[in-house]
Short mmCIF file of C-alpha atoms in Angstrom, two decimals:
data_model
loop_
_atom_site.label_atom_id
_atom_site.label_comp_id
_atom_site.label_asym_id
_atom_site.label_seq_id
_atom_site.Cartn_x
_atom_site.Cartn_y
_atom_site.Cartn_z
CA SER A 198 6.57 0.51 -10.64
CA GLN A 199 3.29 -0.63 -10.68
CA GLN A 200 3.08 -4.23 -11.94
CA GLY A 201 -0.51 -5.34 -11.04
CA GLU A 202 -3.33 -4.13 -13.06
CA GLU A 203 -6.59 -4.45 -11.48
CA ASP A 204 -9.85 -5.12 -13.57
CA PRO A 205 -12.55 -3.49 -13.61
CA GLN A 206 -11.30 0.00 -12.52
CA ALA A 207 -14.53 0.51 -11.16
CA LEU A 208 -17.33 -1.65 -10.02
CA SER A 209 -21.10 -0.68 -8.86
CA ILE A 210 -23.22 -3.66 -7.43
CA GLN A 211 -26.09 -3.91 -4.85
CA GLU A 212 -26.00 -5.44 -1.33
CA GLY A 213 -26.07 -9.12 -1.31
CA GLU A 214 -24.37 -9.42 -4.60
CA ASN A 215 -21.21 -10.90 -5.35
CA ALA A 216 -18.17 -8.90 -6.40
CA THR A 217 -15.43 -9.99 -8.54
CA MET A 218 -12.05 -8.26 -9.36
CA ASN A 219 -9.04 -9.45 -11.36
CA CYS A 220 -5.51 -8.83 -11.37
CA SER A 221 -2.74 -9.36 -13.87
CA TYR A 222 0.63 -8.95 -13.48
CA LYS A 223 3.98 -9.52 -15.58
CA THR A 224 7.15 -11.22 -13.50
CA SER A 225 7.17 -14.22 -11.55
CA ILE A 226 6.04 -13.73 -7.79
CA ASN A 227 6.71 -14.72 -4.39
CA ASN A 228 3.22 -14.18 -2.99
CA LEU A 229 0.10 -12.08 -4.31
CA GLN A 230 -1.83 -9.96 -1.47
CA TRP A 231 -5.01 -8.18 -1.47
CA TYR A 232 -5.41 -4.99 0.41
CA ARG A 233 -8.64 -2.66 0.89
CA GLN A 234 -8.41 1.10 1.28
CA ASN A 235 -11.37 3.03 2.40
CA SER A 236 -11.79 6.58 1.36
CA GLY A 237 -9.09 8.84 3.23
CA ARG A 238 -7.82 5.86 5.28
CA GLY A 239 -4.65 3.26 5.07
CA LEU A 240 -4.47 0.19 3.48
CA VAL A 241 -5.87 -2.96 5.34
CA HIS A 242 -4.30 -6.05 4.30
CA LEU A 243 -7.19 -8.67 3.21
CA ILE A 244 -5.54 -11.97 2.42
CA LEU A 245 -2.07 -13.34 1.09
CA ILE A 246 -1.59 -16.05 -1.59
CA ARG A 247 1.66 -17.74 -2.03
CA SER A 248 2.83 -18.81 -5.52
CA ASN A 249 2.11 -22.38 -5.00
CA GLU A 250 -1.47 -22.10 -3.97
CA ARG A 251 -3.98 -22.00 -5.96
CA GLU A 252 -7.02 -20.84 -4.14
CA LYS A 253 -7.46 -19.10 -0.61
CA HIS A 254 -10.56 -18.11 1.57
CA SER A 255 -11.28 -16.14 4.06
CA GLY A 256 -14.86 -15.35 5.56
CA ARG A 257 -16.54 -13.90 2.60
CA LEU A 258 -13.47 -13.53 0.72
CA ARG A 259 -12.30 -16.07 -1.87
CA VAL A 260 -8.74 -15.44 -3.69
CA THR A 261 -7.72 -17.76 -6.71
CA LEU A 262 -4.09 -17.23 -8.08
CA ASP A 263 -3.11 -18.90 -11.79
CA THR A 264 0.55 -18.48 -11.96
CA SER A 265 0.64 -19.98 -15.77
CA LYS A 266 -1.99 -16.96 -16.53
CA LYS A 267 -0.19 -14.59 -14.33
CA SER A 268 -3.73 -13.43 -12.85
CA SER A 269 -5.57 -13.35 -9.64
CA SER A 270 -9.14 -12.76 -8.80
CA LEU A 271 -10.87 -11.25 -5.47
CA LEU A 272 -14.46 -12.60 -4.93
CA ILE A 273 -16.48 -10.94 -2.11
CA THR A 274 -19.86 -13.07 -1.56
CA ALA A 275 -23.03 -11.32 -0.09
CA SER A 276 -21.55 -7.92 -0.18
CA ARG A 277 -22.71 -5.43 2.33
CA ALA A 278 -22.29 -1.58 2.05
CA ALA A 279 -19.29 -1.52 4.40
CA ASP A 280 -17.36 -3.32 1.69
CA THR A 281 -17.65 0.06 -0.45
CA ALA A 282 -13.91 0.86 -0.91
CA SER A 283 -10.95 0.31 -3.12
CA TYR A 284 -9.17 -2.93 -3.57
CA PHE A 285 -5.53 -3.44 -4.48
CA CYS A 286 -3.61 -6.22 -5.57
CA ALA A 287 0.03 -6.31 -4.67
CA THR A 288 2.64 -8.70 -6.08
CA ALA A 289 5.75 -9.56 -3.99
CA SER A 290 8.46 -9.98 -6.30
CA GLY A 291 11.96 -8.46 -7.02
CA TYR A 292 12.66 -6.66 -3.51
CA ALA A 293 9.39 -5.16 -3.27
CA LEU A 294 5.56 -5.35 -3.14
CA ASN A 295 4.17 -3.75 -6.19
CA PHE A 296 0.67 -2.45 -6.23
CA GLY A 297 -1.84 -1.82 -8.77
CA LYS A 298 -3.91 1.06 -9.53
CA GLY A 299 -7.07 -0.60 -7.60
CA THR A 300 -10.54 -1.51 -8.20
CA SER A 301 -12.93 1.00 -6.67
CA LEU A 302 -16.12 -1.04 -5.40
CA LEU A 303 -19.52 0.75 -4.65
CA VAL A 304 -22.01 -1.46 -2.86
CA THR A 305 -25.28 0.19 -2.74
CA PRO A 306 -28.04 -0.81 0.07
CA GLU B 62 -2.02 -3.85 19.96
CA ALA B 63 -1.49 -0.24 18.32
CA GLY B 64 -1.42 0.16 14.82
CA VAL B 65 1.15 2.37 12.69
CA VAL B 66 0.86 5.75 13.83
CA GLN B 67 1.21 8.68 11.45
CA SER B 68 1.58 12.39 11.93
CA PRO B 69 0.37 15.05 10.80
CA ARG B 70 -2.75 13.87 9.34
CA TYR B 71 -2.94 16.68 7.06
CA LYS B 72 -0.45 19.43 5.83
CA ILE B 73 -0.56 22.28 3.83
CA ILE B 74 2.49 24.34 2.62
CA GLU B 75 3.66 26.80 -0.06
CA LYS B 76 5.89 25.44 -2.62
CA LYS B 77 9.47 25.92 -1.70
CA GLN B 78 8.97 25.05 2.12
CA PRO B 79 10.34 22.39 4.14
CA VAL B 80 7.89 19.58 5.36
CA ALA B 81 8.52 16.48 7.64
CA PHE B 82 6.37 13.34 7.87
CA TRP B 83 6.66 11.24 11.31
CA CYS B 84 5.85 7.44 11.61
CA ASN B 85 5.77 5.23 14.63
CA PRO B 86 5.64 1.45 13.62
CA ILE B 87 4.21 -1.60 15.31
CA SER B 88 6.08 -2.71 18.21
CA GLY B 89 8.59 -5.04 17.24
CA HIS B 90 8.21 -4.76 13.59
CA ASN B 91 11.94 -4.53 11.83
CA THR B 92 10.90 -3.31 8.51
CA LEU B 93 9.41 0.21 7.62
CA TYR B 94 8.18 1.55 4.58
CA TRP B 95 7.40 4.75 3.11
CA TYR B 96 5.00 5.00 0.31
CA LEU B 97 3.56 7.84 -1.79
CA GLN B 98 0.11 7.48 -3.21
CA ASN B 99 -1.43 10.06 -5.86
CA LEU B 100 -5.09 10.03 -6.34
CA GLY B 101 -6.24 7.11 -8.07
CA GLN B 102 -3.06 5.48 -8.05
CA GLY B 103 -1.84 2.54 -5.73
CA PRO B 104 0.93 3.15 -3.37
CA GLU B 105 4.58 3.31 -4.65
CA LEU B 106 7.44 2.68 -2.46
CA LEU B 107 9.91 5.60 -1.72
CA ILE B 108 12.21 3.81 0.77
CA ARG B 109 12.45 0.76 2.79
CA TYR B 110 14.08 0.29 6.00
CA GLU B 111 15.21 -3.07 7.66
CA ASN B 112 16.03 -2.15 10.96
CA GLU B 113 18.36 1.04 10.94
CA GLU B 114 19.59 0.31 7.50
CA ALA B 115 17.89 1.81 4.18
CA VAL B 116 17.98 -1.42 2.13
CA ASP B 117 15.94 0.01 -0.91
CA ASP B 118 15.91 3.97 -1.56
CA SER B 119 16.13 3.68 -5.39
CA GLN B 120 12.68 5.51 -5.93
CA LEU B 121 13.19 8.27 -3.39
CA PRO B 122 14.06 11.58 -5.30
CA LYS B 123 17.54 12.11 -3.37
CA ASP B 124 17.75 15.78 -4.37
CA ARG B 125 14.56 16.95 -2.15
CA PHE B 126 13.69 13.74 -0.30
CA SER B 127 15.55 12.45 2.88
CA ALA B 128 14.58 9.96 5.49
CA GLU B 129 15.85 8.67 8.67
CA ARG B 130 15.20 5.68 11.23
CA LEU B 131 16.94 6.23 14.20
CA LYS B 132 17.33 3.52 16.68
CA GLY B 133 15.23 1.03 14.21
CA VAL B 134 12.06 2.08 15.48
CA ASP B 135 10.49 5.84 14.58
CA SER B 136 11.06 7.25 11.06
CA THR B 137 10.93 10.76 9.74
CA LEU B 138 10.57 11.72 6.17
CA LYS B 139 11.28 15.15 5.01
CA ILE B 140 11.08 16.92 1.69
CA GLN B 141 12.99 20.16 1.32
CA PRO B 142 12.11 22.26 -0.79
CA ALA B 143 8.56 21.14 -1.39
CA GLU B 144 7.20 21.42 -5.19
CA LEU B 145 3.48 21.49 -6.50
CA GLY B 146 4.09 17.87 -7.80
CA ASP B 147 4.56 16.57 -4.28
CA SER B 148 0.84 17.10 -3.38
CA ALA B 149 0.06 13.32 -2.59
CA VAL B 150 -0.87 10.98 0.46
CA TYR B 151 2.52 9.83 1.99
CA LEU B 152 1.87 6.30 3.77
CA CYS B 153 4.28 4.61 6.17
CA ALA B 154 3.87 0.98 6.73
CA SER B 155 5.58 -1.69 8.63
CA SER B 156 6.00 -5.58 8.68
CA LEU B 157 7.27 -8.00 11.11
CA GLY B 158 9.84 -9.60 8.70
CA ARG B 159 10.75 -9.18 4.91
CA TYR B 160 8.89 -7.41 2.27
CA THR B 161 6.94 -10.47 1.34
CA ASP B 162 5.24 -10.35 4.74
CA THR B 163 1.83 -8.74 5.35
CA GLN B 164 2.22 -5.02 5.51
CA TYR B 165 0.27 -2.69 7.92
CA PHE B 166 -0.49 0.81 6.91
CA GLY B 167 -0.69 3.89 8.88
CA PRO B 168 -3.43 6.24 7.98
CA GLY B 169 -1.41 8.67 5.83
CA THR B 170 -0.31 11.72 5.76
CA ARG B 171 -2.05 14.05 3.00
CA LEU B 172 0.28 16.93 1.75
CA THR B 173 -0.85 19.79 -0.18
CA VAL B 174 1.58 21.89 -1.67
CA LEU B 175 0.18 25.43 -3.02
#
């Protein structure tokens, strides 16, 4: 089952701009993870944030988690054309990692 | 360190034919996953192995799908017979420990059933 739901479904920005995508989920979680998938490729893990954490940084990525609102956001700063990909949030709950449908990000030069 | 290896990358078959996918996880990773990904969707878990044991196969359509992980390393996912609706990307992933850990994905096998 797909618990996470990303918003927006698609996002188009220019290089240098920031990209923000959101994820909402329904049940309590152990952690929340963000993955990137380039066209025709497998998923690549970006960042993991535990349920007792509120914010985490990794390079140009910033992830926030609000367990009271059951939501998370992924911010990519100073985007590059190479950031063009689909981004998925995945919630670790129950006995599985449940992926959303993803946000498709297009970064144009 | 080598990543998760999958083969074949692409497979085209006619309906009712059998097909098999192979996965070699990252060395030392105890947990192995098979996911199905339809176009425009996120991956959906089919089966999860911890070492040789299938600990979660609730989403695996057992009438036509089967999987095995011999010796707790490589794994094979089989469909017999394939149906048109099985056309999708089949992803294999592995993690060092539990499902809550970071998962490392292979490139996937794109299956087309005609």
